[in-house]
Amino acid sequence: AQSVAQPEDQVNVAEGNPLTVKCTYSVSGNPYLFWYVQYPNRGLQFLLKYITGDNLVKGSYGFEAEFNKSQTSFHLKKPSALVSDSALYFCAVGVSGSARQLTFGSGTQLTVLP
Amino acid sequence: DGGITQSPKYLFRKEGQNVTLSCEQNLNHDAMYWYRQDPGQGLRLIYYSQIVNDFQKGDIAEGYSVSREKKESFPLTVTSAQKNPTAFYLCASSIGAGQRYNEQFFGPGTRLTVL
């Protein structure tokens, strides 16, 4: 079975400060990892993904994520937060060679305070 | 949300009624998905389709049905057998049916409320 944990329901950060949204996963096999963002009453927007290769993945809007195989983590980061980054963030995992579709985490609400 | 449309945006259903949610994509994607979103629970997979005229149950298929008669369309019917249908429903698509590392593109969602 595959699973994703986002241990923080809510993250608050001051504008201009670095932000981190945490994600850990559990899979049998090589993982595919994704981050999505959702604004109120909207669909999800793709931010970035890790398939293989460089552990540091850069994505849209200045976000990046670091794949850490030993810690089974894929934390989302941004060096300087903007108020407009306030949204709901989802981590998702899939497994290479598996028929199982993506499994999503429960989401983390990020609030950037002006 | 580009390339995937869902209608209606808001839908109200009386108990005992079946309702159908529309999902259309013009991205020429093979795979399409339906998710249900409830507060604090993330997204749960209802059904998915990897190719026309074929679909599989996801984690919470009971009380739902789908069809995939055309590549661009994947409607979801919420039947009266679904005991707690009030939720936000999201449709998504991705390029390759067998290429699960491709990201999914999401529609804007339909909010269903049972009166």
JSON list of C-alpha atoms in Angstrom, two decimals, chain B residues 23-109:
[
{"chain": "B", "resi": 23, "resn": "CYS", "atom": "CA", "xyz": [-16.36, 16.61, -17.30]},
{"chain": "B", "resi": 24, "resn": "GLU", "atom": "CA", "xyz": [-14.92, 17.51, -20.70]},
{"chain": "B", "resi": 25, "resn": "GLN", "atom": "CA", "xyz": [-11.29, 17.89, -21.76]},
{"chain": "B", "resi": 26, "resn": "ASN", "atom": "CA", "xyz": [-9.75, 19.20, -24.97]},
{"chain": "B", "resi": 27, "resn": "LEU", "atom": "CA", "xyz": [-6.17, 18.21, -24.12]},
{"chain": "B", "resi": 28, "resn": "ASN", "atom": "CA", "xyz": [-6.30, 14.93, -26.06]},
{"chain": "B", "resi": 29, "resn": "HIS", "atom": "CA", "xyz": [-5.45, 13.08, -22.86]},
{"chain": "B", "resi": 30, "resn": "ASP", "atom": "CA", "xyz": [-6.00, 9.34, -22.64]},
{"chain": "B", "resi": 31, "resn": "ALA", "atom": "CA", "xyz": [-6.55, 9.08, -18.89]},
{"chain": "B", "resi": 32, "resn": "MET", "atom": "CA", "xyz": [-9.29, 10.73, -16.86]},
{"chain": "B", "resi": 33, "resn": "TYR", "atom": "CA", "xyz": [-10.12, 10.65, -13.15]},
{"chain": "B", "resi": 34, "resn": "TRP", "atom": "CA", "xyz": [-12.82, 11.58, -10.68]},
{"chain": "B", "resi": 35, "resn": "TYR", "atom": "CA", "xyz": [-11.98, 12.61, -7.12]},
{"chain": "B", "resi": 36, "resn": "ARG", "atom": "CA", "xyz": [-14.04, 13.56, -4.14]},
{"chain": "B", "resi": 37, "resn": "GLN", "atom": "CA", "xyz": [-12.73, 16.22, -1.77]},
{"chain": "B", "resi": 38, "resn": "ASP", "atom": "CA", "xyz": [-13.95, 16.56, 1.80]},
{"chain": "B", "resi": 39, "resn": "PRO", "atom": "CA", "xyz": [-12.49, 18.99, 4.35]},
{"chain": "B", "resi": 40, "resn": "GLY", "atom": "CA", "xyz": [-9.41, 17.57, 6.06]},
{"chain": "B", "resi": 41, "resn": "GLN", "atom": "CA", "xyz": [-9.39, 14.37, 4.00]},
{"chain": "B", "resi": 42, "resn": "GLY", "atom": "CA", "xyz": [-7.60, 15.37, 0.86]},
{"chain": "B", "resi": 43, "resn": "LEU", "atom": "CA", "xyz": [-8.66, 13.84, -2.44]},
{"chain": "B", "resi": 44, "resn": "ARG", "atom": "CA", "xyz": [-10.08, 10.36, -2.72]},
{"chain": "B", "resi": 45, "resn": "LEU", "atom": "CA", "xyz": [-10.26, 8.54, -6.03]},
{"chain": "B", "resi": 46, "resn": "ILE", "atom": "CA", "xyz": [-13.75, 7.50, -7.15]},
{"chain": "B", "resi": 47, "resn": "TYR", "atom": "CA", "xyz": [-13.19, 6.14, -10.68]},
{"chain": "B", "resi": 48, "resn": "TYR", "atom": "CA", "xyz": [-10.57, 6.39, -13.36]},
{"chain": "B", "resi": 49, "resn": "SER", "atom": "CA", "xyz": [-10.38, 5.59, -17.04]},
{"chain": "B", "resi": 50, "resn": "GLN", "atom": "CA", "xyz": [-7.21, 4.86, -18.95]},
{"chain": "B", "resi": 51, "resn": "ILE", "atom": "CA", "xyz": [-8.83, 4.54, -22.37]},
{"chain": "B", "resi": 52, "resn": "VAL", "atom": "CA", "xyz": [-12.15, 4.96, -24.10]},
{"chain": "B", "resi": 53, "resn": "ASN", "atom": "CA", "xyz": [-14.78, 2.37, -23.18]},
{"chain": "B", "resi": 54, "resn": "ASP", "atom": "CA", "xyz": [-12.81, 1.23, -20.14]},
{"chain": "B", "resi": 55, "resn": "PHE", "atom": "CA", "xyz": [-12.81, 2.38, -16.50]},
{"chain": "B", "resi": 56, "resn": "GLN", "atom": "CA", "xyz": [-11.85, 1.08, -13.07]},
{"chain": "B", "resi": 57, "resn": "LYS", "atom": "CA", "xyz": [-13.10, 1.62, -9.56]},
{"chain": "B", "resi": 58, "resn": "GLY", "atom": "CA", "xyz": [-11.06, 3.73, -7.20]},
{"chain": "B", "resi": 59, "resn": "ASP", "atom": "CA", "xyz": [-11.14, 3.73, -3.43]},
{"chain": "B", "resi": 60, "resn": "ILE", "atom": "CA", "xyz": [-14.70, 4.98, -2.92]},
{"chain": "B", "resi": 61, "resn": "ALA", "atom": "CA", "xyz": [-16.71, 3.86, -5.98]},
{"chain": "B", "resi": 62, "resn": "GLU", "atom": "CA", "xyz": [-19.81, 2.70, -4.10]},
{"chain": "B", "resi": 63, "resn": "GLY", "atom": "CA", "xyz": [-22.83, 4.83, -4.99]},
{"chain": "B", "resi": 64, "resn": "TYR", "atom": "CA", "xyz": [-21.20, 6.27, -8.11]},
{"chain": "B", "resi": 65, "resn": "SER", "atom": "CA", "xyz": [-21.13, 5.30, -11.79]},
{"chain": "B", "resi": 66, "resn": "VAL", "atom": "CA", "xyz": [-19.24, 6.55, -14.84]},
{"chain": "B", "resi": 67, "resn": "SER", "atom": "CA", "xyz": [-19.03, 6.09, -18.59]},
{"chain": "B", "resi": 68, "resn": "ARG", "atom": "CA", "xyz": [-16.27, 6.78, -21.12]},
{"chain": "B", "resi": 69, "resn": "GLU", "atom": "CA", "xyz": [-17.85, 6.69, -24.55]},
{"chain": "B", "resi": 70, "resn": "LYS", "atom": "CA", "xyz": [-15.67, 9.48, -25.93]},
{"chain": "B", "resi": 71, "resn": "LYS", "atom": "CA", "xyz": [-12.06, 10.36, -25.27]},
{"chain": "B", "resi": 72, "resn": "GLU", "atom": "CA", "xyz": [-12.90, 13.90, -24.23]},
{"chain": "B", "resi": 73, "resn": "SER", "atom": "CA", "xyz": [-15.80, 13.12, -21.89]},
{"chain": "B", "resi": 74, "resn": "PHE", "atom": "CA", "xyz": [-16.02, 11.32, -18.54]},
{"chain": "B", "resi": 75, "resn": "PRO", "atom": "CA", "xyz": [-19.36, 12.00, -16.78]},
{"chain": "B", "resi": 76, "resn": "LEU", "atom": "CA", "xyz": [-19.94, 10.95, -13.18]},
{"chain": "B", "resi": 77, "resn": "THR", "atom": "CA", "xyz": [-23.36, 9.95, -11.88]},
{"chain": "B", "resi": 78, "resn": "VAL", "atom": "CA", "xyz": [-24.01, 10.21, -8.16]},
{"chain": "B", "resi": 79, "resn": "THR", "atom": "CA", "xyz": [-26.76, 7.72, -7.42]},
{"chain": "B", "resi": 80, "resn": "SER", "atom": "CA", "xyz": [-29.24, 7.58, -4.57]},
{"chain": "B", "resi": 81, "resn": "ALA", "atom": "CA", "xyz": [-27.15, 4.74, -3.14]},
{"chain": "B", "resi": 82, "resn": "GLN", "atom": "CA", "xyz": [-24.44, 7.23, -2.17]},
{"chain": "B", "resi": 83, "resn": "LYS", "atom": "CA", "xyz": [-25.37, 7.99, 1.42]},
{"chain": "B", "resi": 84, "resn": "ASN", "atom": "CA", "xyz": [-23.32, 11.11, 1.96]},
{"chain": "B", "resi": 85, "resn": "PRO", "atom": "CA", "xyz": [-22.79, 12.79, -1.41]},
{"chain": "B", "resi": 86, "resn": "THR", "atom": "CA", "xyz": [-22.31, 16.37, -0.25]},
{"chain": "B", "resi": 87, "resn": "ALA", "atom": "CA", "xyz": [-18.75, 17.21, -1.31]},
{"chain": "B", "resi": 88, "resn": "PHE", "atom": "CA", "xyz": [-16.54, 18.96, -3.84]},
{"chain": "B", "resi": 89, "resn": "TYR", "atom": "CA", "xyz": [-15.97, 16.81, -6.94]},
{"chain": "B", "resi": 90, "resn": "LEU", "atom": "CA", "xyz": [-12.88, 17.20, -9.08]},
{"chain": "B", "resi": 91, "resn": "CYS", "atom": "CA", "xyz": [-12.21, 15.78, -12.52]},
{"chain": "B", "resi": 92, "resn": "ALA", "atom": "CA", "xyz": [-8.67, 15.41, -13.85]},
{"chain": "B", "resi": 93, "resn": "SER", "atom": "CA", "xyz": [-6.85, 14.10, -16.89]},
{"chain": "B", "resi": 94, "resn": "SER", "atom": "CA", "xyz": [-3.32, 13.08, -17.81]},
{"chain": "B", "resi": 95, "resn": "ILE", "atom": "CA", "xyz": [-1.46, 12.32, -21.01]},
{"chain": "B", "resi": 96, "resn": "GLY", "atom": "CA", "xyz": [-0.61, 8.65, -20.95]},
{"chain": "B", "resi": 97, "resn": "ALA", "atom": "CA", "xyz": [-2.65, 5.88, -19.47]},
{"chain": "B", "resi": 98, "resn": "GLY", "atom": "CA", "xyz": [0.42, 3.86, -18.58]},
{"chain": "B", "resi": 99, "resn": "GLN", "atom": "CA", "xyz": [2.68, 6.76, -17.68]},
{"chain": "B", "resi": 100, "resn": "ARG", "atom": "CA", "xyz": [1.85, 7.50, -14.10]},
{"chain": "B", "resi": 101, "resn": "TYR", "atom": "CA", "xyz": [4.68, 10.00, -13.71]},
{"chain": "B", "resi": 102, "resn": "ASN", "atom": "CA", "xyz": [2.77, 12.47, -15.84]},
{"chain": "B", "resi": 103, "resn": "GLU", "atom": "CA", "xyz": [1.05, 15.14, -13.84]},
{"chain": "B", "resi": 104, "resn": "GLN", "atom": "CA", "xyz": [-2.70, 15.36, -13.74]},
{"chain": "B", "resi": 105, "resn": "PHE", "atom": "CA", "xyz": [-4.55, 18.47, -14.87]},
{"chain": "B", "resi": 106, "resn": "PHE", "atom": "CA", "xyz": [-7.63, 19.39, -12.87]},
{"chain": "B", "resi": 107, "resn": "GLY", "atom": "CA", "xyz": [-10.93, 20.98, -13.72]},
{"chain": "B", "resi": 108, "resn": "PRO", "atom": "CA", "xyz": [-12.48, 23.76, -11.59]},
{"chain": "B", "resi": 109, "resn": "GLY", "atom": "CA", "xyz": [-14.74, 21.36, -9.67]}
]
